[in-house]
PDB file of C-alpha atoms and ligand atoms in Angstrom:
ATOM      1  CA  UNK G  11     -24.432  21.214  -7.306  1.00 71.00           C
ATOM      2  CA  UNK G  12     -25.955  20.631 -10.703  1.00 87.00           C
ATOM      3  CA  UNK G  13     -24.422  19.330 -13.889  1.00 90.00           C
ATOM      4  CA  UNK G  14     -25.198  20.938 -17.228  1.00 92.00           C
ATOM      5  CA  UNK G  15     -23.356  18.275 -19.196  1.00 94.00           C
ATOM      6  CA  UNK G  16     -25.504  15.436 -20.484  1.00 93.00           C
ATOM      7  CA  UNK G  17     -24.404  11.822 -20.701  1.00 95.00           C
ATOM      8  CA  UNK G  18     -26.326   9.299 -22.823  1.00 94.00           C
ATOM      9  CA  UNK G  19     -25.924   5.543 -23.145  1.00 94.00           C
ATOM     10  CA  UNK G  20     -24.303   5.963 -26.571  1.00 95.00           C
ATOM     11  CA  UNK G  21     -21.596   8.292 -25.289  1.00 97.00           C
ATOM     12  CA  UNK G  22     -18.146   6.924 -24.503  1.00 98.00           C
ATOM     13  CA  UNK G  23     -17.104   8.077 -21.058  1.00 98.00           C
ATOM     14  CA  UNK G  24     -13.526   7.846 -19.808  1.00 98.00           C
ATOM     15  CA  UNK G  25     -12.924   8.437 -16.102  1.00 98.00           C
ATOM     16  CA  UNK G  26      -9.509   9.093 -14.559  1.00 98.00           C
ATOM     17  CA  UNK G  27      -9.117   8.743 -10.798  1.00 98.00           C
ATOM     18  CA  UNK G  28      -6.318   9.530  -8.377  1.00 98.00           C
ATOM     19  CA  UNK G  29      -5.613   9.289  -4.675  1.00 96.00           C
ATOM     20  CA  UNK G  30      -8.410  11.737  -3.783  1.00 97.00           C
ATOM     21  CA  UNK G  31     -11.179   9.222  -4.507  1.00 98.00           C
ATOM     22  CA  UNK G  32      -9.746   6.877  -1.865  1.00 98.00           C
ATOM     23  CA  UNK G  33      -9.210   9.638   0.723  1.00 97.00           C
ATOM     24  CA  UNK G  34     -12.654   9.092   2.247  1.00 98.00           C
ATOM     25  CA  UNK G  35     -11.810   5.385   2.629  1.00 98.00           C
ATOM     26  CA  UNK G  36      -8.950   6.444   4.902  1.00 94.00           C
ATOM     27  CA  UNK G  37      -6.031   6.164   2.477  1.00 92.00           C
ATOM     28  CA  UNK G  38      -3.733   9.164   2.605  1.00 85.00           C
ATOM     29  CA  UNK G  39      -3.226  11.083  -0.628  1.00 85.00           C
ATOM     30  CA  UNK G  40       0.271  11.751  -1.918  1.00 80.00           C
ATOM     31  CA  UNK G  41       0.558  15.497  -1.933  1.00 75.00           C
ATOM     32  CA  UNK G  42      -1.833  16.713   0.736  1.00 65.00           C
ATOM     33  CA  UNK G  43      -0.747  17.278   4.331  1.00 52.00           C
ATOM     34  CA  UNK G  44       0.584  14.123   5.993  1.00 53.00           C
ATOM     35  CA  UNK G  45       0.843  12.548   2.553  1.00 51.00           C
ATOM     36  CA  UNK G  46       2.316   9.120   2.042  1.00 54.00           C
ATOM     37  CA  UNK G  47       5.754  10.371   1.263  1.00 63.00           C
ATOM     38  CA  UNK G  48       5.907  12.129   4.647  1.00 54.00           C
ATOM     39  CA  UNK G  49       8.688   9.958   6.057  1.00 75.00           C
ATOM     40  CA  UNK G  50      10.329   9.058   2.783  1.00 82.00           C
ATOM     41  CA  UNK G  51      11.402  10.929  -0.282  1.00 83.00           C
ATOM     42  CA  UNK G  52       9.898   9.860  -3.600  1.00 82.00           C
ATOM     43  CA  UNK G  53      13.407   8.879  -4.722  1.00 85.00           C
ATOM     44  CA  UNK G  54      13.780   6.467  -1.794  1.00 90.00           C
ATOM     45  CA  UNK G  55      10.563   4.506  -2.229  1.00 92.00           C
ATOM     46  CA  UNK G  56       9.163   5.166  -5.679  1.00 92.00           C
ATOM     47  CA  UNK G  57      12.005   4.866  -8.152  1.00 94.00           C
ATOM     48  CA  UNK G  58      13.936   1.862  -9.543  1.00 97.00           C
ATOM     49  CA  UNK G  59      17.119   3.522  -8.222  1.00 97.00           C
ATOM     50  CA  UNK G  60      15.656   3.628  -4.696  1.00 96.00           C
ATOM     51  CA  UNK G  61      14.809  -0.074  -4.915  1.00 97.00           C
ATOM     52  CA  UNK G  62      18.293  -1.072  -6.049  1.00 97.00           C
ATOM     53  CA  UNK G  63      19.839   1.041  -3.302  1.00 97.00           C
ATOM     54  CA  UNK G  64      17.701  -0.286  -0.456  1.00 96.00           C
ATOM     55  CA  UNK G  65      15.205  -3.000  -1.481  1.00 97.00           C
ATOM     56  CA  UNK G  66      14.383  -3.921   2.132  1.00 97.00           C
ATOM     57  CA  UNK G  67      13.291  -0.343   2.912  1.00 95.00           C
ATOM     58  CA  UNK G  68      11.172  -0.157  -0.244  1.00 96.00           C
ATOM     59  CA  UNK G  69       9.596  -3.529   0.547  1.00 97.00           C
ATOM     60  CA  UNK G  70       8.840  -2.332   4.124  1.00 95.00           C
ATOM     61  CA  UNK G  71       7.060   0.708   2.698  1.00 93.00           C
ATOM     62  CA  UNK G  72       4.891  -1.304   0.260  1.00 95.00           C
ATOM     63  CA  UNK G  73       4.192  -4.097   2.779  1.00 96.00           C
ATOM     64  CA  UNK G  74       2.767  -1.420   5.120  1.00 92.00           C
ATOM     65  CA  UNK G  75       0.572  -0.093   2.340  1.00 93.00           C
ATOM     66  CA  UNK G  76      -0.492  -3.634   1.380  1.00 97.00           C
ATOM     67  CA  UNK G  77      -1.411  -4.511   4.992  1.00 96.00           C
ATOM     68  CA  UNK G  78      -3.433  -1.281   5.226  1.00 94.00           C
ATOM     69  CA  UNK G  79      -5.752  -2.606   2.495  1.00 96.00           C
ATOM     70  CA  UNK G  80      -7.215  -5.097   4.979  1.00 96.00           C
ATOM     71  CA  UNK G  81      -8.619  -2.160   6.983  1.00 95.00           C
ATOM     72  CA  UNK G  82     -10.145  -0.085   4.184  1.00 97.00           C
ATOM     73  CA  UNK G  83     -13.296  -0.410   2.112  1.00 98.00           C
ATOM     74  CA  UNK G  84     -14.582   1.441  -0.947  1.00 98.00           C
ATOM     75  CA  UNK G  85     -16.585   4.623  -0.281  1.00 98.00           C
ATOM     76  CA  UNK G  86     -19.646   6.165  -1.920  1.00 98.00           C
ATOM     77  CA  UNK G  87     -17.470   7.762  -4.634  1.00 98.00           C
ATOM     78  CA  UNK G  88     -16.237   4.323  -5.752  1.00 98.00           C
ATOM     79  CA  UNK G  89     -19.787   2.938  -5.689  1.00 98.00           C
ATOM     80  CA  UNK G  90     -21.099   5.846  -7.766  1.00 98.00           C
ATOM     81  CA  UNK G  91     -18.656   4.885 -10.519  1.00 98.00           C
ATOM     82  CA  UNK G  92     -19.944   1.291 -10.406  1.00 98.00           C
ATOM     83  CA  UNK G  93     -23.405   2.690 -11.034  1.00 98.00           C
ATOM     84  CA  UNK G  94     -22.120   4.750 -13.961  1.00 98.00           C
ATOM     85  CA  UNK G  95     -20.451   1.660 -15.450  1.00 98.00           C
ATOM     86  CA  UNK G  96     -23.630  -0.400 -15.037  1.00 98.00           C
ATOM     87  CA  UNK G  97     -25.478   2.307 -16.969  1.00 97.00           C
ATOM     88  CA  UNK G  98     -22.939   2.719 -19.785  1.00 98.00           C
ATOM     89  CA  UNK G  99     -21.559  -0.857 -19.958  1.00 98.00           C
ATOM     90  CA  UNK G 100     -18.976  -1.048 -22.798  1.00 98.00           C
ATOM     91  CA  UNK G 101     -19.201   2.722 -23.254  1.00 98.00           C
ATOM     92  CA  UNK G 102     -17.404   3.206 -19.938  1.00 98.00           C
ATOM     93  CA  UNK G 103     -13.714   3.024 -19.113  1.00 98.00           C
ATOM     94  CA  UNK G 104     -12.049   3.708 -15.787  1.00 98.00           C
ATOM     95  CA  UNK G 105      -8.363   4.584 -15.715  1.00 98.00           C
ATOM     96  CA  UNK G 106      -6.926   4.758 -12.232  1.00 98.00           C
ATOM     97  CA  UNK G 107      -3.576   5.864 -10.904  1.00 98.00           C
ATOM     98  CA  UNK G 108      -4.428   4.184  -7.619  1.00 98.00           C
ATOM     99  CA  UNK G 109      -2.827   0.910  -6.607  1.00 98.00           C
ATOM    100  CA  UNK G 110      -5.252   0.109  -3.766  1.00 98.00           C
ATOM    101  CA  UNK G 111      -7.697  -2.083  -5.733  1.00 98.00           C
ATOM    102  CA  UNK G 112     -10.726  -0.276  -4.239  1.00 98.00           C
ATOM    103  CA  UNK G 113     -12.397   0.265  -7.625  1.00 98.00           C
ATOM    104  CA  UNK G 114     -12.247  -3.486  -8.307  1.00 98.00           C
ATOM    105  CA  UNK G 115     -13.453  -4.216  -4.779  1.00 98.00           C
ATOM    106  CA  UNK G 116     -16.400  -1.849  -5.314  1.00 98.00           C
ATOM    107  CA  UNK G 117     -17.371  -3.746  -8.467  1.00 98.00           C
ATOM    108  CA  UNK G 118     -15.987  -1.823 -11.468  1.00 98.00           C
ATOM    109  CA  UNK G 119     -14.950  -4.190 -14.273  1.00 98.00           C
ATOM    110  CA  UNK G 120     -13.653  -2.049 -17.116  1.00 98.00           C
ATOM    111  CA  UNK G 121     -10.523  -0.730 -15.400  1.00 98.00           C
ATOM    112  CA  UNK G 122      -6.941   0.009 -16.333  1.00 98.00           C
ATOM    113  CA  UNK G 123      -4.739   0.202 -13.235  1.00 98.00           C
ATOM    114  CA  UNK G 124      -2.074   2.231 -14.999  1.00 98.00           C
ATOM    115  CA  UNK G 125       0.319   2.429 -12.013  1.00 98.00           C
ATOM    116  CA  UNK G 126       0.068  -1.252 -11.086  1.00 98.00           C
ATOM    117  CA  UNK G 127      -1.346  -2.843  -7.967  1.00 98.00           C
ATOM    118  CA  UNK G 128      -0.306  -3.460  -4.365  1.00 98.00           C
ATOM    119  CA  UNK G 129      -1.877  -6.886  -4.742  1.00 98.00           C
ATOM    120  CA  UNK G 130       0.641  -8.040  -7.371  1.00 98.00           C
ATOM    121  CA  UNK G 131       4.402  -8.664  -7.427  1.00 98.00           C
ATOM    122  CA  UNK G 132       6.851 -10.038  -9.963  1.00 98.00           C
ATOM    123  CA  UNK G 133      10.320 -11.512 -10.157  1.00 98.00           C
ATOM    124  CA  UNK G 134      13.093  -9.157 -11.272  1.00 98.00           C
ATOM    125  CA  UNK G 135      14.832 -12.001 -13.126  1.00 98.00           C
ATOM    126  CA  UNK G 136      12.307 -14.426 -14.638  1.00 98.00           C
ATOM    127  CA  UNK G 137       9.336 -11.962 -14.536  1.00 98.00           C
ATOM    128  CA  UNK G 138       6.950 -14.526 -13.020  1.00 98.00           C
ATOM    129  CA  UNK G 139       3.974 -12.752 -11.454  1.00 98.00           C
ATOM    130  CA  UNK G 140       2.713 -13.629  -7.967  1.00 98.00           C
ATOM    131  CA  UNK G 141      -0.313 -12.229  -6.147  1.00 98.00           C
ATOM    132  CA  UNK G 142       1.021 -10.540  -2.993  1.00 98.00           C
ATOM    133  CA  UNK G 143      -1.086 -12.835  -0.797  1.00 98.00           C
ATOM    134  CA  UNK G 144       0.839 -15.881  -2.094  1.00 98.00           C
ATOM    135  CA  UNK G 145       4.396 -14.697  -1.353  1.00 98.00           C
ATOM    136  CA  UNK G 146       6.375 -14.846   1.883  1.00 98.00           C
ATOM    137  CA  UNK G 147       6.092 -11.319   3.264  1.00 98.00           C
ATOM    138  CA  UNK G 148       8.061 -12.344   6.361  1.00 98.00           C
ATOM    139  CA  UNK G 149      11.196 -12.185   4.195  1.00 98.00           C
ATOM    140  CA  UNK G 150      12.824  -8.720   4.156  1.00 98.00           C
ATOM    141  CA  UNK G 151      13.028  -9.037   0.390  1.00 98.00           C
ATOM    142  CA  UNK G 152      10.563 -11.704  -0.799  1.00 98.00           C
ATOM    143  CA  UNK G 153      12.056 -14.270  -3.189  1.00 98.00           C
ATOM    144  CA  UNK G 154      10.819 -15.943  -6.370  1.00 98.00           C
ATOM    145  CA  UNK G 155       9.687 -19.567  -5.837  1.00 97.00           C
ATOM    146  CA  UNK G 156      11.043 -20.545  -9.257  1.00 98.00           C
ATOM    147  CA  UNK G 157      14.469 -18.903  -9.482  1.00 98.00           C
ATOM    148  CA  UNK G 158      15.035 -17.436  -5.988  1.00 98.00           C
ATOM    149  CA  UNK G 159      15.768 -13.946  -7.351  1.00 98.00           C
ATOM    150  CA  UNK G 160      14.205 -10.921  -5.620  1.00 98.00           C
ATOM    151  CA  UNK G 161      10.587 -10.033  -6.167  1.00 98.00           C
ATOM    152  CA  UNK G 162       9.388  -6.441  -6.460  1.00 98.00           C
ATOM    153  CA  UNK G 163       5.981  -4.857  -5.961  1.00 98.00           C
ATOM    154  CA  UNK G 164       4.110  -4.507  -9.264  1.00 98.00           C
ATOM    155  CA  UNK G 165       3.997  -0.736  -8.896  1.00 98.00           C
ATOM    156  CA  UNK G 166       4.970   1.649 -11.680  1.00 98.00           C
ATOM    157  CA  UNK G 167       7.678   3.854 -10.226  1.00 97.00           C
ATOM    158  CA  UNK G 168       8.859   7.267 -11.404  1.00 94.00           C
ATOM    159  CA  UNK G 169      10.910   6.814 -14.553  1.00 95.00           C
ATOM    160  CA  UNK G 170       9.025   3.635 -15.557  1.00 97.00           C
ATOM    161  CA  UNK G 171       6.419   3.232 -18.260  1.00 97.00           C
ATOM    162  CA  UNK G 172       2.803   3.185 -17.018  1.00 98.00           C
ATOM    163  CA  UNK G 173       0.640   0.251 -18.136  1.00 98.00           C
ATOM    164  CA  UNK G 174      -2.014   0.276 -20.893  1.00 98.00           C
ATOM    165  CA  UNK G 175      -0.783   3.449 -22.643  1.00 98.00           C
ATOM    166  CA  UNK G 176      -1.686   2.256 -26.180  1.00 98.00           C
ATOM    167  CA  UNK G 177      -5.185   1.233 -25.018  1.00 98.00           C
ATOM    168  CA  UNK G 178      -5.589   4.522 -23.143  1.00 98.00           C
ATOM    169  CA  UNK G 179      -4.520   6.483 -26.213  1.00 98.00           C
ATOM    170  CA  UNK G 180      -7.257   4.792 -28.277  1.00 98.00           C
ATOM    171  CA  UNK G 181      -9.845   5.451 -25.578  1.00 98.00           C
ATOM    172  CA  UNK G 182      -8.901   9.144 -25.376  1.00 98.00           C
ATOM    173  CA  UNK G 183      -9.425   9.447 -29.114  1.00 97.00           C
ATOM    174  CA  UNK G 184     -12.964   8.129 -28.955  1.00 97.00           C
ATOM    175  CA  UNK G 185     -14.040   9.660 -25.634  1.00 98.00           C
ATOM    176  CA  UNK G 186     -17.099  11.902 -25.808  1.00 98.00           C
ATOM    177  CA  UNK G 187     -16.694  12.720 -22.101  1.00 98.00           C
ATOM    178  CA  UNK G 188     -13.647  12.749 -19.826  1.00 98.00           C
ATOM    179  CA  UNK G 189     -14.115  12.938 -16.066  1.00 98.00           C
ATOM    180  CA  UNK G 190     -11.115  13.568 -13.818  1.00 98.00           C
ATOM    181  CA  UNK G 191     -11.579  12.793 -10.113  1.00 98.00           C
ATOM    182  CA  UNK G 192      -9.326  13.259  -7.087  1.00 98.00           C
ATOM    183  CA  UNK G 193      -6.038  13.822  -8.829  1.00 97.00           C
ATOM    184  CA  UNK G 194      -3.724  16.809  -8.542  1.00 95.00           C
ATOM    185  CA  UNK G 195      -2.886  16.767 -12.257  1.00 95.00           C
ATOM    186  CA  UNK G 196       0.860  16.981 -11.722  1.00 92.00           C
ATOM    187  CA  UNK G 197       2.074  13.459 -12.555  1.00 91.00           C
ATOM    188  CA  UNK G 198       2.563  12.702 -16.251  1.00 93.00           C
ATOM    189  CA  UNK G 199       1.455  11.102 -18.468  1.00 96.00           C
ATOM    190  CA  UNK G 200      -1.879  10.823 -16.579  1.00 96.00           C
ATOM    191  CA  UNK G 201      -2.039  14.606 -16.073  1.00 96.00           C
ATOM    192  CA  UNK G 202      -2.124  15.036 -19.847  1.00 97.00           C
ATOM    193  CA  UNK G 203      -5.080  12.732 -20.580  1.00 98.00           C
ATOM    194  CA  UNK G 204      -7.545  15.517 -19.784  1.00 98.00           C
ATOM    195  CA  UNK G 205      -6.038  17.857 -22.375  1.00 98.00           C
ATOM    196  CA  UNK G 206      -5.722  15.084 -24.991  1.00 98.00           C
ATOM    197  CA  UNK G 207      -9.367  14.091 -24.561  1.00 98.00           C
ATOM    198  CA  UNK G 208     -10.436  17.737 -24.794  1.00 98.00           C
ATOM    199  CA  UNK G 209      -8.379  18.242 -27.951  1.00 97.00           C
ATOM    200  CA  UNK G 210     -10.173  15.233 -29.422  1.00 96.00           C
ATOM    201  CA  UNK G 211     -13.520  16.878 -28.728  1.00 97.00           C
ATOM    202  CA  UNK G 212     -14.531  15.352 -25.379  1.00 98.00           C
ATOM    203  CA  UNK G 213     -16.569  17.291 -22.855  1.00 98.00           C
ATOM    204  CA  UNK G 214     -14.480  17.540 -19.700  1.00 98.00           C
ATOM    205  CA  UNK G 215     -15.638  17.361 -16.105  1.00 98.00           C
ATOM    206  CA  UNK G 216     -13.633  17.590 -12.883  1.00 98.00           C
ATOM    207  CA  UNK G 217     -14.461  16.539  -9.317  1.00 98.00           C
ATOM    208  CA  UNK G 218     -11.736  17.502  -6.874  1.00 98.00           C
ATOM    209  CA  UNK G 219     -11.205  18.870  -3.400  1.00 97.00           C
ATOM    210  CA  UNK G 220      -8.659  21.458  -4.539  1.00 96.00           C
ATOM    211  CA  UNK G 221      -8.203  23.025  -7.925  1.00 96.00           C
ATOM    212  CA  UNK G 222      -5.921  20.652  -9.883  1.00 96.00           C
ATOM    213  CA  UNK G 223      -2.943  21.904 -11.898  1.00 95.00           C
ATOM    214  CA  UNK G 224      -4.694  21.131 -15.195  1.00 96.00           C
ATOM    215  CA  UNK G 225      -7.909  22.954 -14.154  1.00 97.00           C
ATOM    216  CA  UNK G 226      -7.815  25.089 -17.350  1.00 97.00           C
ATOM    217  CA  UNK G 227      -8.872  22.116 -19.438  1.00 98.00           C
ATOM    218  CA  UNK G 228     -11.921  21.333 -17.292  1.00 98.00           C
ATOM    219  CA  UNK G 229     -15.204  22.591 -18.709  1.00 98.00           C
ATOM    220  CA  UNK G 230     -17.390  21.859 -15.669  1.00 98.00           C
ATOM    221  CA  UNK G 231     -15.649  21.741 -12.302  1.00 98.00           C
ATOM    222  CA  UNK G 232     -17.264  20.472  -9.082  1.00 98.00           C
ATOM    223  CA  UNK G 233     -15.177  21.371  -6.067  1.00 98.00           C
ATOM    224  CA  UNK G 234     -15.544  19.169  -2.994  1.00 98.00           C
ATOM    225  CA  UNK G 235     -15.252  15.590  -1.798  1.00 98.00           C
ATOM    226  CA  UNK G 236     -15.863  12.907  -4.409  1.00 98.00           C
ATOM    227  CA  UNK G 237     -17.674  10.689  -1.881  1.00 98.00           C
ATOM    228  CA  UNK G 238     -20.254  13.452  -1.440  1.00 98.00           C
ATOM    229  CA  UNK G 239     -20.444  14.844  -4.984  1.00 98.00           C
ATOM    230  CA  UNK G 240     -20.212  11.765  -7.213  1.00 98.00           C
ATOM    231  CA  UNK G 241     -23.363   9.923  -6.066  1.00 98.00           C
ATOM    232  CA  UNK G 242     -25.435  13.053  -6.837  1.00 97.00           C
ATOM    233  CA  UNK G 243     -23.695  13.724 -10.153  1.00 98.00           C
ATOM    234  CA  UNK G 244     -24.016  10.124 -11.347  1.00 97.00           C
ATOM    235  CA  UNK G 245     -27.685  10.116 -10.378  1.00 96.00           C
ATOM    236  CA  UNK G 246     -28.196  13.225 -12.549  1.00 96.00           C
ATOM    237  CA  UNK G 247     -26.224  11.797 -15.492  1.00 95.00           C
ATOM    238  CA  UNK G 248     -28.075   8.509 -15.611  1.00 93.00           C
ATOM    239  CA  UNK G 249     -31.516  10.055 -15.256  1.00 90.00           C
ATOM    240  CA  UNK G 250     -31.052  12.621 -18.039  1.00 78.00           C
ATOM    241  CA  UNK G 251     -32.028  10.410 -20.977  1.00 64.00           C
ATOM    242  CA  UNK G 252     -35.267  11.364 -22.688  1.00 53.00           C
TER     243      UNK G 252
HETATM  244  P1  LIG O 302      -2.282  13.535  -5.175  1.00 78.71           P
HETATM  245  O1  LIG O 302      -2.068  13.299  -3.725  1.00 78.71           O
HETATM  246  O2  LIG O 302      -1.222  14.262  -5.915  1.00 78.71           O
HETATM  247  O3  LIG O 302      -3.605  14.367  -5.366  1.00 78.71           O
HETATM  248  C1  LIG O 302      -4.798  14.044  -4.729  1.00 78.71           C
HETATM  249  C2  LIG O 302      -5.838  15.039  -5.171  1.00 78.71           C
HETATM  250  O4  LIG O 302      -7.070  14.612  -4.625  1.00 78.71           O
HETATM  251  C3  LIG O 302      -5.600  16.464  -4.720  1.00 78.71           C
HETATM  252  O5  LIG O 302      -5.825  17.342  -5.810  1.00 78.71           O
HETATM  253  C4  LIG O 302      -6.653  16.684  -3.626  1.00 78.71           C
HETATM  254  O6  LIG O 302      -7.153  18.004  -3.608  1.00 78.71           O
HETATM  255  C5  LIG O 302      -7.738  15.736  -4.073  1.00 78.71           C
HETATM  256  N1  LIG O 302      -8.576  15.221  -2.977  1.00 78.71           N
HETATM  257  C6  LIG O 302      -8.247  14.965  -1.691  1.00 78.71           C
HETATM  258  N2  LIG O 302      -9.290  14.463  -1.031  1.00 78.71           N
HETATM  259  C7  LIG O 302     -10.326  14.400  -1.912  1.00 78.71           C
HETATM  260  C8  LIG O 302     -11.680  13.965  -1.844  1.00 78.71           C
HETATM  261  N3  LIG O 302     -12.214  13.477  -0.730  1.00 78.71           N
HETATM  262  N4  LIG O 302     -12.433  14.057  -2.967  1.00 78.71           N
HETATM  263  C9  LIG O 302     -11.930  14.564  -4.111  1.00 78.71           C
HETATM  264  N5  LIG O 302     -10.662  14.969  -4.241  1.00 78.71           N
HETATM  265  C10 LIG O 302      -9.864  14.890  -3.160  1.00 78.71           C
HETATM  266  O7  LIG O 302      -2.588  12.120  -5.855  1.00 78.71           O
HETATM  267  P2  LIG O 302      -2.566  11.712  -7.394  1.00 78.71           P
HETATM  268  O8  LIG O 302      -2.910  12.861  -8.257  1.00 78.71           O
HETATM  269  O9  LIG O 302      -3.378  10.478  -7.492  1.00 78.71           O
HETATM  270  O10 LIG O 302       2.247   7.699  -8.681  1.00 78.71           O
HETATM  271  O11 LIG O 302      -1.062  11.331  -7.608  1.00 78.71           O
HETATM  272  C11 LIG O 302      -0.689  10.825  -8.872  1.00 78.71           C
HETATM  273  C12 LIG O 302       0.453   9.867  -8.750  1.00 78.71           C
HETATM  274  O12 LIG O 302       1.512  10.493  -8.027  1.00 78.71           O
HETATM  275  C13 LIG O 302       0.172   8.641  -7.926  1.00 78.71           C
HETATM  276  O13 LIG O 302      -0.473   7.615  -8.660  1.00 78.71           O
HETATM  277  C14 LIG O 302       1.537   8.200  -7.536  1.00 78.71           C
HETATM  278  C15 LIG O 302       2.050   9.547  -7.085  1.00 78.71           C
HETATM  279  O14 LIG O 302       3.345   9.742  -6.993  1.00 78.71           O
HETATM  280  C16 LIG O 302       3.048   6.627  -8.542  1.00 78.71           C
HETATM  281  O15 LIG O 302       3.167   6.024  -7.499  1.00 78.71           O
HETATM  282  C17 LIG O 302       3.730   6.260  -9.805  1.00 78.71           C
END
């Protein structure tokens, strides 16, 4: 596994990650076998309609996922991206669709968590935000301490607007390199970032276990596990400078 694409300190590198990068930490991906939606349809647990229909069920689902975070730690793929950020500093941006916080835990700083975070909640009525570890999870539907309305997980559900889209748009325009890692390339708008960056002239790299749906837009594809491939790739990228 060798990379032909060079990365220098002056380049602007945008990385997009999905569930695959956390697979080696023990978090199930969405669309692989035994994926997270196994017992529930997407409509039940990942749409505003599902929440209004059965908020207790949706809360049960996200509480389980939140509690799981106590048992998982970042893997070598996450740590490789910390190394890349340390090398590139402000010329690095990490966009993640993951809500598990493992990139932050590993040490990445320049991150947009575009689908929200399991570690945050907010009130449906007054919009006050609460870290999940400060709310009463014993309640079937946790309540706001200010106005007693229902809280919801700060997760972007299907049909809702992902976070940081204007900032991401700007970053895609100036990206010299776009690296997509561990994402099936089927959920929009994230699936389109690769093509947009390529149209704007970025070199595109993919690291994925299976071939993603947007594979056609990837110039250099490394097939395999990100925890195994990324440390070697990052080592090559940061030692290329002459
Ligand atoms: P998926 O489950 O759709 O895709 C995971 C991808 O990671 C697949 O292409 C796998 O082949 C790949 N993969 C699995 N293990 C890997 C490993 N060890 N190393 C590298 N790649 C690996 O997850 P996402 O694409 O992240 O949205 O899903 C996107 C969004 O759909 C999620 O953020 C979520 C979901 O519905 C919301 O919740 C809004």
